[in-house]
JSON list of C-alpha atoms in Angstrom, two decimals:
[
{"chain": "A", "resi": 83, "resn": "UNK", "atom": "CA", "xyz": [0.00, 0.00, 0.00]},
{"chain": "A", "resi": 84, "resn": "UNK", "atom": "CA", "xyz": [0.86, 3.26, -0.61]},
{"chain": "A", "resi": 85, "resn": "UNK", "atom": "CA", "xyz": [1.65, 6.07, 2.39]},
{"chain": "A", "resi": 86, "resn": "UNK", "atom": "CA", "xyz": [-1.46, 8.10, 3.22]},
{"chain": "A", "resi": 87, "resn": "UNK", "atom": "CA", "xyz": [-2.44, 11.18, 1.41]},
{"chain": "A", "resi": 88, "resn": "UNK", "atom": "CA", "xyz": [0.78, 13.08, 1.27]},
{"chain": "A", "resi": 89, "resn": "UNK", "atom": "CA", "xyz": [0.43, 16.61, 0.51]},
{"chain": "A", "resi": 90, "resn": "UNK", "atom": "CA", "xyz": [-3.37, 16.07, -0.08]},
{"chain": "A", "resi": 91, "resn": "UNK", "atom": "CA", "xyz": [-5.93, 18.39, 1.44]},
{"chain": "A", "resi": 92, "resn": "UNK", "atom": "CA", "xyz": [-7.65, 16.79, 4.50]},
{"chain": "A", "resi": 93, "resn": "UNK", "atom": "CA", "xyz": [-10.06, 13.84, 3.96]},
{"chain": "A", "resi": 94, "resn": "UNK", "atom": "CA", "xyz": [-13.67, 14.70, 4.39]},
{"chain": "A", "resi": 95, "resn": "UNK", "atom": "CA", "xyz": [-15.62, 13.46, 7.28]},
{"chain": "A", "resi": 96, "resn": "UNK", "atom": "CA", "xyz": [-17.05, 9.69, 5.76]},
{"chain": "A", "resi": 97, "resn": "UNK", "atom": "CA", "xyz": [-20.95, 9.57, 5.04]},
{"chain": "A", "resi": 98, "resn": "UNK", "atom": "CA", "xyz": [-22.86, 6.48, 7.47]},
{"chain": "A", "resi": 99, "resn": "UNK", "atom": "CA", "xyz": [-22.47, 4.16, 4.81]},
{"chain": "A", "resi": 100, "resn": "UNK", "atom": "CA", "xyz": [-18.86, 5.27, 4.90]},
{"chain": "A", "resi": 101, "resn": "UNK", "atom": "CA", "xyz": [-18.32, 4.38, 8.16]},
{"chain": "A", "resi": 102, "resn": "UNK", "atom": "CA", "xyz": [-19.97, 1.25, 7.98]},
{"chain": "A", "resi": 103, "resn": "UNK", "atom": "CA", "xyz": [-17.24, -0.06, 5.38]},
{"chain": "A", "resi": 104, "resn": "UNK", "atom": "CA", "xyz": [-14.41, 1.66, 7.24]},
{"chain": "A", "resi": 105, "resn": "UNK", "atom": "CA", "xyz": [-15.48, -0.30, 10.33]},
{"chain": "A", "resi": 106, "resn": "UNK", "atom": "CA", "xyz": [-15.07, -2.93, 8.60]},
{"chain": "A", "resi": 107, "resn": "UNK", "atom": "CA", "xyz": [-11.41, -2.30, 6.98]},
{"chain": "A", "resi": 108, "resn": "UNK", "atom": "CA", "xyz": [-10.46, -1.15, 11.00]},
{"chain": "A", "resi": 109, "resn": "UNK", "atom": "CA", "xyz": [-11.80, -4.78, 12.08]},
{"chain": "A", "resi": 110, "resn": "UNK", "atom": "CA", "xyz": [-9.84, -6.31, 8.80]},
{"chain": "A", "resi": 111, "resn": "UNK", "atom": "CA", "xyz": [-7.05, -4.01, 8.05]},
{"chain": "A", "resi": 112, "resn": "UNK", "atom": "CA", "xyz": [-7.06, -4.73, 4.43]},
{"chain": "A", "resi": 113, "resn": "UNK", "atom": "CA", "xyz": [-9.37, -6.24, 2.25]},
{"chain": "A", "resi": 114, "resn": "UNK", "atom": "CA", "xyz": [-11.07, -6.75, -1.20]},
{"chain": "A", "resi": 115, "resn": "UNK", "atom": "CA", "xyz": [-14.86, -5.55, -2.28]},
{"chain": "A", "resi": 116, "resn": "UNK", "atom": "CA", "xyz": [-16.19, -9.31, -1.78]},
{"chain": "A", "resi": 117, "resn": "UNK", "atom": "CA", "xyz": [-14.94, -9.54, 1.50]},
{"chain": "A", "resi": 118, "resn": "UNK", "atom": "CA", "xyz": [-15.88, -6.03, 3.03]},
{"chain": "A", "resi": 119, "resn": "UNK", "atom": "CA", "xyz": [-19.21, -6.39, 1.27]},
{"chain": "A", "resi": 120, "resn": "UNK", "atom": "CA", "xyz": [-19.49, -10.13, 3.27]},
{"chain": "A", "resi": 121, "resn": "UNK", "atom": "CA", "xyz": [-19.25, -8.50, 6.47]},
{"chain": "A", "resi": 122, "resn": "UNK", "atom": "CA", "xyz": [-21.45, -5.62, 6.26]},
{"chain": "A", "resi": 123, "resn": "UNK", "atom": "CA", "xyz": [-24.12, -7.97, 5.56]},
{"chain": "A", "resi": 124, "resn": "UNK", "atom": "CA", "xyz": [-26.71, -5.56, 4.17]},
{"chain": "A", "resi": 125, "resn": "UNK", "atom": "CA", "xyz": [-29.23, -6.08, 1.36]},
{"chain": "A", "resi": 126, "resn": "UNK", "atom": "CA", "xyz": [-27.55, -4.05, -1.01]},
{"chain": "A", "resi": 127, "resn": "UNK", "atom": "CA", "xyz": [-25.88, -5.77, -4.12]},
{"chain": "A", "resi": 128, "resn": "UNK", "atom": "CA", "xyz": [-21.88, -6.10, -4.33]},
{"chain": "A", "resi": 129, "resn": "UNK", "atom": "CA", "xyz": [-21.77, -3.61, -7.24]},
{"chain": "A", "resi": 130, "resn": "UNK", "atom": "CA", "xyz": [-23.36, -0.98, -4.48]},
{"chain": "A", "resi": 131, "resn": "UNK", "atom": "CA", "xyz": [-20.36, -1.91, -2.16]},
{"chain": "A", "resi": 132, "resn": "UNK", "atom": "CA", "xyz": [-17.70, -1.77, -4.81]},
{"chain": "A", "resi": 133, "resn": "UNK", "atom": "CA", "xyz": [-18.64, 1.88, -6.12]},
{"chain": "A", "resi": 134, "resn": "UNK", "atom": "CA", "xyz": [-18.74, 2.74, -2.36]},
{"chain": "A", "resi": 135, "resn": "UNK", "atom": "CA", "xyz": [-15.58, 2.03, -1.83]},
{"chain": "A", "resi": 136, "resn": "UNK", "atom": "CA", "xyz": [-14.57, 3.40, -5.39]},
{"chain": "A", "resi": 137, "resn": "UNK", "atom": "CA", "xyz": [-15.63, 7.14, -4.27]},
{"chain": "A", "resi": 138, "resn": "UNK", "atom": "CA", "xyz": [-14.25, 6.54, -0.71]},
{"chain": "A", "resi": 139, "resn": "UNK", "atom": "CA", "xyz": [-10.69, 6.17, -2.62]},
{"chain": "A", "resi": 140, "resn": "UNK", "atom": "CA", "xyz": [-11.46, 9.17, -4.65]},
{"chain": "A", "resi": 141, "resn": "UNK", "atom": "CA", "xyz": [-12.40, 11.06, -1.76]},
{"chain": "A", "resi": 142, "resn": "UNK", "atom": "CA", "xyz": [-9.34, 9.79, 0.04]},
{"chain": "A", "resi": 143, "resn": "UNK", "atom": "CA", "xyz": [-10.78, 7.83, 2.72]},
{"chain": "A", "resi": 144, "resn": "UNK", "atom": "CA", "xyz": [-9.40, 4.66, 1.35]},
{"chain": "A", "resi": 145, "resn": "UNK", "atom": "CA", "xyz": [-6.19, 3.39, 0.31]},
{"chain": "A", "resi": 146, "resn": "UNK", "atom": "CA", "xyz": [-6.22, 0.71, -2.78]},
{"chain": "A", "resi": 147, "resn": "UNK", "atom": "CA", "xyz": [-3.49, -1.66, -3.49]},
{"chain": "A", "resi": 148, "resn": "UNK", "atom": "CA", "xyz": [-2.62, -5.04, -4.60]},
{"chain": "A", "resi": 149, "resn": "UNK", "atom": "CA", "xyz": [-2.18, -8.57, -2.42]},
{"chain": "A", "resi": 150, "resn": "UNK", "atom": "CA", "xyz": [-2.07, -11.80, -5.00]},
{"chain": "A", "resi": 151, "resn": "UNK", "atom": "CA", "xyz": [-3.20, -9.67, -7.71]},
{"chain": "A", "resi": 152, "resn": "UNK", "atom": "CA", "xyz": [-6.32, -8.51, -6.26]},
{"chain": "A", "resi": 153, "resn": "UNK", "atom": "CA", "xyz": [-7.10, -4.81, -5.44]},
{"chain": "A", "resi": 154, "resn": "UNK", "atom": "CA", "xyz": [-7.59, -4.30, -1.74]},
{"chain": "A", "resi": 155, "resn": "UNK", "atom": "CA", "xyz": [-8.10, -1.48, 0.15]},
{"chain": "A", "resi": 156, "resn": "UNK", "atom": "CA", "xyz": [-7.60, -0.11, 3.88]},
{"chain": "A", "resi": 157, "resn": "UNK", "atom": "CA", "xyz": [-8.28, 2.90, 5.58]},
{"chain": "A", "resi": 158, "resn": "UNK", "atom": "CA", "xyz": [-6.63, 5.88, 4.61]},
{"chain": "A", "resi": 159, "resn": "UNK", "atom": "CA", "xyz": [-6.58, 6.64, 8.42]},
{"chain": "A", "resi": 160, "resn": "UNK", "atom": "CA", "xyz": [-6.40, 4.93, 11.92]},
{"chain": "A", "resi": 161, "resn": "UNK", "atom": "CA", "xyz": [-10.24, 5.06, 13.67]},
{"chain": "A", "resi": 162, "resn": "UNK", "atom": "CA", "xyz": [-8.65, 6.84, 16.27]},
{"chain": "A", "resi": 163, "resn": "UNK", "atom": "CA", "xyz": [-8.13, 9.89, 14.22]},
{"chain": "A", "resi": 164, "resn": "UNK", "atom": "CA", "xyz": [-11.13, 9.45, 12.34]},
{"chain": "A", "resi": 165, "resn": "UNK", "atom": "CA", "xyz": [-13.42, 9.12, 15.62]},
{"chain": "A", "resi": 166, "resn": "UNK", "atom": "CA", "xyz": [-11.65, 12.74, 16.95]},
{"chain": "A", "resi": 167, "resn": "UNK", "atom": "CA", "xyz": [-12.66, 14.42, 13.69]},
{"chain": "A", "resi": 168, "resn": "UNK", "atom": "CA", "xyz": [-15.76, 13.27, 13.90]},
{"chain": "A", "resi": 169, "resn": "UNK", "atom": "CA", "xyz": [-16.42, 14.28, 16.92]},
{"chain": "A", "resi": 170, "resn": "UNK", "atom": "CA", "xyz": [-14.58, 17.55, 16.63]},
{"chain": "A", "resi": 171, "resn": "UNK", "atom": "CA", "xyz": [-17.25, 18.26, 14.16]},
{"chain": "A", "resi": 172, "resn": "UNK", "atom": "CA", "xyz": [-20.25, 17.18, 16.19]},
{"chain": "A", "resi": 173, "resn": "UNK", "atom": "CA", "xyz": [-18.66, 19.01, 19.07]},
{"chain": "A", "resi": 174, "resn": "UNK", "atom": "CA", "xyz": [-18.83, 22.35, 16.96]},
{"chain": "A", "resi": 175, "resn": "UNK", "atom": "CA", "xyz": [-22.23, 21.76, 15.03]},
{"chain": "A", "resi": 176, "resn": "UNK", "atom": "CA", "xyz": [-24.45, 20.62, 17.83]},
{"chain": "A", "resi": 177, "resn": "UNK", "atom": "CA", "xyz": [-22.94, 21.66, 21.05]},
{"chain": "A", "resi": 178, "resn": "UNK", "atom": "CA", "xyz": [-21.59, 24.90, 20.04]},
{"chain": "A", "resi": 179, "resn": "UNK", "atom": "CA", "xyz": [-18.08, 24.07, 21.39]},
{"chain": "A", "resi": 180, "resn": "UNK", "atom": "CA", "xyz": [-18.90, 23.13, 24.92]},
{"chain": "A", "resi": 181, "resn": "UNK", "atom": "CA", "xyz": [-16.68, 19.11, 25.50]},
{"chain": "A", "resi": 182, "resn": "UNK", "atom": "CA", "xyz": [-19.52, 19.44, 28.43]},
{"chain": "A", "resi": 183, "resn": "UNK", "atom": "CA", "xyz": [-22.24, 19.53, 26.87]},
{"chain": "A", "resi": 184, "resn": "UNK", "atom": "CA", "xyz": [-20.97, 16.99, 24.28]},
{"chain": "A", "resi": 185, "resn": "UNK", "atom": "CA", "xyz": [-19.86, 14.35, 27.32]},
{"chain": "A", "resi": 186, "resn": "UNK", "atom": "CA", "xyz": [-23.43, 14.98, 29.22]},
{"chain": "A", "resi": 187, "resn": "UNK", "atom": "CA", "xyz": [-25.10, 14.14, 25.79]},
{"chain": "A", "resi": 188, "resn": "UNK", "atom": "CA", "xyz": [-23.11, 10.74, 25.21]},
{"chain": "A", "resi": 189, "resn": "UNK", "atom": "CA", "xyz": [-23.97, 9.65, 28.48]},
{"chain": "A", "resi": 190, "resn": "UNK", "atom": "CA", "xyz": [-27.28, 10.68, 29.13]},
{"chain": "A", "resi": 191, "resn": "UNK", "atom": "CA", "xyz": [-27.95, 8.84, 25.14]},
{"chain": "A", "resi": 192, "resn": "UNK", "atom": "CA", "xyz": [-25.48, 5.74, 26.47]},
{"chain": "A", "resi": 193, "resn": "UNK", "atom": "CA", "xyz": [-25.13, 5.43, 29.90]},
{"chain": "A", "resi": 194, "resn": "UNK", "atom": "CA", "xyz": [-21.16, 4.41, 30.72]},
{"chain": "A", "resi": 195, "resn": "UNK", "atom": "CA", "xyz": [-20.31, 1.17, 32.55]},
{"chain": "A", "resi": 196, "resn": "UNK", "atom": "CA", "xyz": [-18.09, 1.54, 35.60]},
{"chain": "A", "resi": 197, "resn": "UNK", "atom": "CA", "xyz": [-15.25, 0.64, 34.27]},
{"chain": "A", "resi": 198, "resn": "UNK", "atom": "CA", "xyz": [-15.59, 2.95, 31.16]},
{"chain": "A", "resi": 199, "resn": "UNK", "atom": "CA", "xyz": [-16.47, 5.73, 33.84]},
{"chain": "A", "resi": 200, "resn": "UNK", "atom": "CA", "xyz": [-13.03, 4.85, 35.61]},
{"chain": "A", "resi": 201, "resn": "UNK", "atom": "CA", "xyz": [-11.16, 5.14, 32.36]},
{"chain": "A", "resi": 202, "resn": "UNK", "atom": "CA", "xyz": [-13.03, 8.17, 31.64]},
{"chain": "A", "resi": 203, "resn": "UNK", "atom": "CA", "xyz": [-11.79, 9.91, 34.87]},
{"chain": "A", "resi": 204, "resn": "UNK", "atom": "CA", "xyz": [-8.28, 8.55, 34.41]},
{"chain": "A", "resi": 205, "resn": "UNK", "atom": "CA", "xyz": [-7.81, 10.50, 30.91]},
{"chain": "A", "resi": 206, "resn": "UNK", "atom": "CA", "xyz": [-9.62, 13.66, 32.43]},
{"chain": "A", "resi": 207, "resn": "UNK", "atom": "CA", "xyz": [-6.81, 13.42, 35.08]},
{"chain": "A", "resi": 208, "resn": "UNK", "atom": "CA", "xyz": [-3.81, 13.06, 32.45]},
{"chain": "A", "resi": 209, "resn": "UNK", "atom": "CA", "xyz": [-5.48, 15.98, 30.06]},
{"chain": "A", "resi": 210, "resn": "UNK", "atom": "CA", "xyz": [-5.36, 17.88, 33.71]},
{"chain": "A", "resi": 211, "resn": "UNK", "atom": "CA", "xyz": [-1.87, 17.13, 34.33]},
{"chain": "A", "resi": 212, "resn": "UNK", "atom": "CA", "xyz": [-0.80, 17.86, 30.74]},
{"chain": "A", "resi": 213, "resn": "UNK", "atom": "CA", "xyz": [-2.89, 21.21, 30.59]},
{"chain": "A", "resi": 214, "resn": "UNK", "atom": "CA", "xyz": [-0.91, 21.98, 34.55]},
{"chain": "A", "resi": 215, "resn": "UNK", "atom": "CA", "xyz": [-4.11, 22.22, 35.82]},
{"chain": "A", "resi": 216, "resn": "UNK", "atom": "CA", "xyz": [-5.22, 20.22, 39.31]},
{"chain": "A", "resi": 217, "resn": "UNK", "atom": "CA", "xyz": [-7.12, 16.69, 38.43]}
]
């Protein structure tokens, strides 16, 4: 495969169905149209998944390249990153800026486990200690 997207502009944030098939190539890492379209499992046709993925790679959210002499693809970038643009976005659009705001609304929709509240509290502490702030 090829490196990502040097001196390209910035990849656009993916569609639904986008994410869908980049969950997919996360789970994977890379794979052809047959097998990303087996695991999405959805009614739609394989022709459907295969121009998908087509426009993803012209939109830059995929990487194509060869394995045996079939095309496969991967994401252009980790789900990390994507997840933090995502949600840089949604933090701007619908909560006007406020990580509050944002945080109360993910887990008022999805309340957290214990454990995920623990881990939640542990990264709040490191951003503190990073930002010189108390915890």
């Amino acid at each position: 495969m090829t490196s990502p997207r040097p001196n390209q502009p910035p990849v656009p944030l993916p569609t639904a169905a986008e994410l869908d098939i980049l969950a997919v190539l996360w789970r994977l890492g890379t794979a052809t149209v047959r097998e990303v379209h087996d695991e999405l499992r959805k009614d739609n046709v394989y022709t459907t998944t295969l121009k998908q993925m087509q426009l993803m790679t012209e939109k830059g959210l995929l990487i194509r390249g060869k394995r045996f002499g079939s095309q496969v693809y991967e994401a252009s970038l980790p789900q990390e990153q994507t997840q933090q643009q995502i949600a840089g976005d949604l933090l701007k659009r619908a909560f006007g800026g406020s990580a509050r705001s944002l945080v109360m609304g993910a887990l008022a929709a999805q309340p957290a486990s214990d454990e995920e509240l623990a881990d939640i509290r542990r990264m709040l502490a490191t951003f503190a200690k990073q930002k010189g702030r108390p915890a």
